[in-house]
Amino acid sequence: IEGRVVVVGGGSGGATTARYLKHHAPELEVTLIEPNESYYTCYGGNWYLGGFRELRTLRHGYHTLRDDYGIEVIHDRARDIDLDGHRVVTAENGRISYDRLVVAPGIAFDWDRVEGMDGDDTIAVPHAWWGGAQYSILRGQIEAMEDGGTVVICPPDGPYRCPPGPYERMSLIAHYLKQHKPRAKVLALDPKDSFSKQGLFEEAWEALYGDMIEWVPAKEGGKPERIAVRERKVFTDGGDAEHRADVLNVIPPQKAGAIAERAGLTDEGGWCPVDQRTFRSTRHDDVYVVGDAAVAGDMPKSGHAANNQAKLVAASIVSELRGHEVPGFPMVNTCYSLAAPDWGVTVAAVYEYRDGEMRSVEGAGGLSPEGASREFRAREADYAPGWYASITRDIFG
Ligand code: FAD
């Protein structure tokens, strides 16, 4: 087959798509547009905050995709997409034409929904919800904090990237503090009343951290109303209660990466609607959206889900270009969360296309059992780095 597929965004979804396009059809021209020469995963980022993984081990380059797979990797930013003209407008490399386009820009932050702060404040108040630099800022602040200080975390309202992520973060920051600043605390002020793997996290918190961790749900006045960046304060409970943080980690509400919105691929909720059988955009033919930016039914916004969606899209594009029937296959997500280096809990699910959406298959997944032994938790924790090694190899080669 002839033709050129351009992929915008070289993260979990985009890099996998490029790689699998070349795997199925080495003769296809595949161009990956990604501004950064190194990609830092968010997964494993909380391990780094917990003090038991180096940041540099979460960094991945594009040399294997370029040298071994023959993917054209352009380090540039897509500024716009001319959908009718089938061209991506880049900052420095002009216009790049495509026959099929894959958009995988991940998330942007919806600062309009955060009162008192915006993107310029994220050095003082890091979100650490993009990989790399943001994580080292947050870690540096935690290391510099006095013993007896309070780390305040504001998790976002849904839908957001990595549903259990804020709660794994609370656990692993507490793990670090327990060893280095045992009088310090972690306080979460949440706009929600419940969260992913809640029972499992609460069991771990009680066993490992006692009153070092406090989680305040919306129904008990936890919903942040306003942030005061300079004073590092969070106002909750309709603005009546104030909480002073020594380290403040505000994880803002999210929407699809900016380029998707700019190209008109998003809906009123800020995410990209797709035909969930193929992940083709419902806004424009010849355009596919994978990863966090897409509306994907029951599938969570995770790296594992993005990686699976990418494989479906690569197979769909190649089949379509070859004039074959588009395959359609079930997908999987597994997600490991650590409450301590030797305490892991997981969730796994299988998804199939049913009634117009990707829906979980009943009985095909599950959560770690509650009340399991320490040995069981330790074994699950042992699997987590194995999952990391295999998924990053599958994404970056
Ligand atoms: P990304 O991986 O963010 O990639 C998007 C890429 O697009 C970026 O490289 C960006 O530079 C690029 N880009 C953006 N705009 C443009 C543009 N205009 N032009 C060109 N390129 C552009 N997932 C799991 O499966 N398991 C886990 O254990 C897990 N843990 C997590 C823990 C935390 C704390 C967090 C925050 C996330 C975690 N995730 C986990 C979720 C995972 O990181 C994301 O779901 C995943 O990275 C989504 O992939 P993506 O390709 O959609 O976006």
Coordinates of C-alpha atoms in Angstrom, one line a residue, residues 113-320:
R113 CA -12.6 25.7 36.2
V114 CA -10.0 26.5 38.8
E115 CA -10.5 29.8 40.7
G116 CA -7.3 31.6 41.7
M117 CA -4.7 29.9 39.6
D118 CA -3.7 29.1 36.0
G119 CA -0.9 27.6 34.0
D120 CA 1.6 30.3 34.9
D121 CA 1.4 29.2 38.6
T122 CA 2.5 25.7 38.1
I123 CA 6.1 26.3 39.3
A124 CA 4.9 27.4 42.7
V125 CA 2.0 24.9 42.7
P126 CA 2.9 22.0 40.5
H127 CA 0.3 19.6 39.1
A128 CA 2.7 16.9 38.2
W129 CA 0.1 15.4 35.8
W130 CA 2.5 15.7 32.8
G131 CA 5.7 13.7 33.1
G132 CA 9.2 14.9 33.8
A133 CA 9.9 18.5 35.0
Q134 CA 6.7 18.9 36.9
Y135 CA 7.5 15.8 39.0
S136 CA 11.0 17.1 39.9
I137 CA 9.5 20.4 41.1
L138 CA 7.0 18.6 43.3
R139 CA 9.6 16.2 44.7
G140 CA 12.0 19.1 45.4
Q141 CA 9.3 20.9 47.4
I142 CA 8.5 17.8 49.4
E143 CA 12.2 17.2 50.2
A144 CA 12.6 20.9 51.2
M145 CA 9.6 20.8 53.5
E146 CA 10.1 20.9 57.3
D147 CA 9.1 17.9 59.3
G148 CA 5.6 18.6 60.7
G149 CA 4.5 20.2 57.4
T150 CA 1.4 19.4 55.4
V151 CA 1.3 18.3 51.8
V152 CA -2.1 19.2 50.4
I153 CA -3.3 17.4 47.3
C154 CA -6.4 18.6 45.3
P155 CA -7.5 15.7 43.0
P156 CA -9.6 16.7 40.0
D157 CA -13.2 16.0 39.2
G158 CA -13.8 13.4 36.4
P159 CA -13.2 12.5 33.7
Y160 CA -9.4 12.7 34.2
R161 CA -6.2 10.9 33.3
C162 CA -5.5 7.9 35.6
P163 CA -8.4 7.7 38.1
P164 CA -6.4 6.0 41.0
G165 CA -3.4 8.3 40.4
P166 CA -4.1 11.0 43.1
Y167 CA -4.6 8.3 45.7
E168 CA -1.5 6.4 44.8
R169 CA 0.3 9.7 45.1
M170 CA -1.1 10.4 48.6
S171 CA 0.1 6.9 49.6
L172 CA 3.6 7.2 48.2
I173 CA 4.2 10.7 49.5
A174 CA 3.2 9.4 52.9
H175 CA 5.6 6.5 52.4
Y176 CA 8.4 9.1 51.8
L177 CA 7.4 11.3 54.8
K178 CA 7.1 8.3 57.2
Q179 CA 10.8 7.7 56.7
H180 CA 12.1 11.3 56.4
K181 CA 9.6 13.6 58.1
P182 CA 7.5 11.4 60.4
R183 CA 5.5 14.3 61.9
A184 CA 4.3 15.5 58.5
K185 CA 0.9 14.9 57.0
V186 CA -0.9 14.4 53.7
L187 CA -4.3 16.1 53.3
A188 CA -6.5 15.6 50.2
L189 CA -9.3 18.0 49.5
D190 CA -11.6 16.3 47.0
P191 CA -14.4 17.6 44.8
K192 CA -15.7 13.9 44.7
D193 CA -17.3 11.6 47.2
S194 CA -15.6 8.4 46.2
F195 CA -12.7 7.3 44.1
S196 CA -11.1 4.3 42.2
K197 CA -10.0 1.4 44.3
Q198 CA -11.2 3.3 47.4
G199 CA -11.7 0.3 49.7
L200 CA -8.2 -1.1 48.9
F201 CA -6.5 2.3 49.4
E202 CA -8.3 2.9 52.7
E203 CA -7.3 -0.6 53.9
A204 CA -3.6 0.2 53.0
W205 CA -3.7 3.7 54.6
E206 CA -5.0 2.3 57.9
A207 CA -2.4 -0.4 58.0
L208 CA 0.6 1.7 56.8
Y209 CA 0.0 5.3 57.6
G210 CA -2.6 5.8 60.4
D211 CA -3.5 9.4 60.8
M212 CA -0.7 10.7 58.5
I213 CA -3.2 10.6 55.7
E214 CA -6.5 12.5 55.7
W215 CA -9.0 12.5 52.8
V216 CA -11.9 14.9 52.9
P217 CA -14.7 14.2 50.4
A218 CA -17.0 16.8 48.9
K219 CA -19.9 15.8 51.2
E220 CA -17.7 16.7 54.2
G221 CA -16.7 20.0 52.8
G222 CA -13.6 19.0 50.9
K223 CA -14.4 20.5 47.5
P224 CA -11.9 23.3 46.8
E225 CA -13.5 26.6 45.8
R226 CA -10.5 28.8 45.4
I227 CA -6.7 28.6 45.5
A228 CA -4.5 31.4 46.9
V229 CA -1.2 30.6 45.2
R230 CA 1.1 33.0 47.1
E231 CA -0.2 32.1 50.5
R232 CA -0.4 28.4 49.4
K233 CA -4.0 28.2 50.7
V234 CA -7.0 26.2 49.6
F235 CA -10.5 27.5 50.5
T236 CA -13.2 24.9 50.8
D237 CA -16.7 24.5 52.1
G238 CA -18.2 27.3 50.1
G239 CA -15.1 29.4 50.9
D240 CA -15.6 29.3 54.7
A241 CA -12.8 26.9 55.6
E242 CA -9.2 27.6 54.8
H243 CA -6.3 25.1 54.6
R244 CA -2.7 26.2 54.5
A245 CA -0.3 23.9 52.7
D246 CA 3.5 23.7 53.0
V247 CA 3.5 21.9 49.7
L248 CA 0.4 22.3 47.4
N249 CA -0.3 19.9 44.5
V250 CA -3.4 21.0 42.6
I251 CA -4.4 18.6 39.8
P252 CA -6.7 20.6 37.6
P253 CA -9.8 19.3 35.8
Q254 CA -8.9 18.2 32.3
K255 CA -9.9 18.2 28.6
A256 CA -8.4 16.9 25.4
G257 CA -5.0 18.3 24.3
A258 CA -5.2 21.8 22.9
I259 CA -4.6 20.8 19.2
A260 CA -7.7 18.6 19.2
E261 CA -9.9 21.5 20.3
R262 CA -8.2 23.9 17.9
A263 CA -8.9 21.5 15.0
G264 CA -12.6 21.2 15.9
L265 CA -12.3 17.6 16.9
T266 CA -13.8 18.0 20.5
D267 CA -17.4 18.1 21.8
E268 CA -19.0 20.4 24.3
G269 CA -17.4 18.4 27.1
G270 CA -14.0 19.1 25.8
W271 CA -13.1 15.5 24.6
C272 CA -13.0 14.0 21.1
P273 CA -16.0 11.9 20.1
V274 CA -15.1 8.8 18.0
D275 CA -16.8 5.8 16.5
Q276 CA -15.7 3.5 19.3
R277 CA -15.4 0.5 17.0
T278 CA -12.5 2.0 15.2
F279 CA -11.6 5.2 17.1
R280 CA -12.3 7.2 13.9
S281 CA -13.3 10.8 14.7
T282 CA -17.0 11.4 14.3
R283 CA -16.1 15.0 13.4
H284 CA -14.0 14.2 10.3
D285 CA -13.3 11.2 8.1
D286 CA -9.6 10.2 7.7
V287 CA -8.9 11.3 11.3
Y288 CA -8.5 9.0 14.3
V289 CA -8.1 9.9 17.9
V290 CA -6.4 7.6 20.5
G291 CA -5.6 7.9 24.2
D292 CA -6.8 10.3 26.8
A293 CA -8.2 12.8 24.3
A294 CA -10.8 10.3 23.0
V295 CA -14.2 9.5 24.5
A296 CA -13.9 5.8 25.0
G297 CA -17.0 4.4 26.8
D298 CA -16.0 2.5 29.9
M299 CA -12.3 2.6 29.2
P300 CA -10.4 4.7 31.6
K301 CA -7.8 7.3 30.6
S302 CA -4.7 5.2 31.1
G303 CA -1.5 4.4 29.3
H304 CA -2.5 0.8 28.9
A305 CA -5.8 1.8 27.4
A306 CA -4.1 4.3 25.0
N307 CA -1.7 1.5 23.9
N308 CA -4.5 -0.9 23.2
Q309 CA -6.6 1.7 21.3
A310 CA -3.5 2.5 19.2
K311 CA -3.2 -1.1 18.1
L312 CA -6.8 -1.1 17.1
V313 CA -6.3 2.1 15.1
A314 CA -3.2 0.9 13.4
A315 CA -4.9 -2.3 12.3
S316 CA -8.0 -0.4 11.2
I317 CA -6.0 2.1 9.0
V318 CA -3.9 -0.6 7.4
S319 CA -6.9 -2.8 6.7
E320 CA -8.9 0.1 5.3

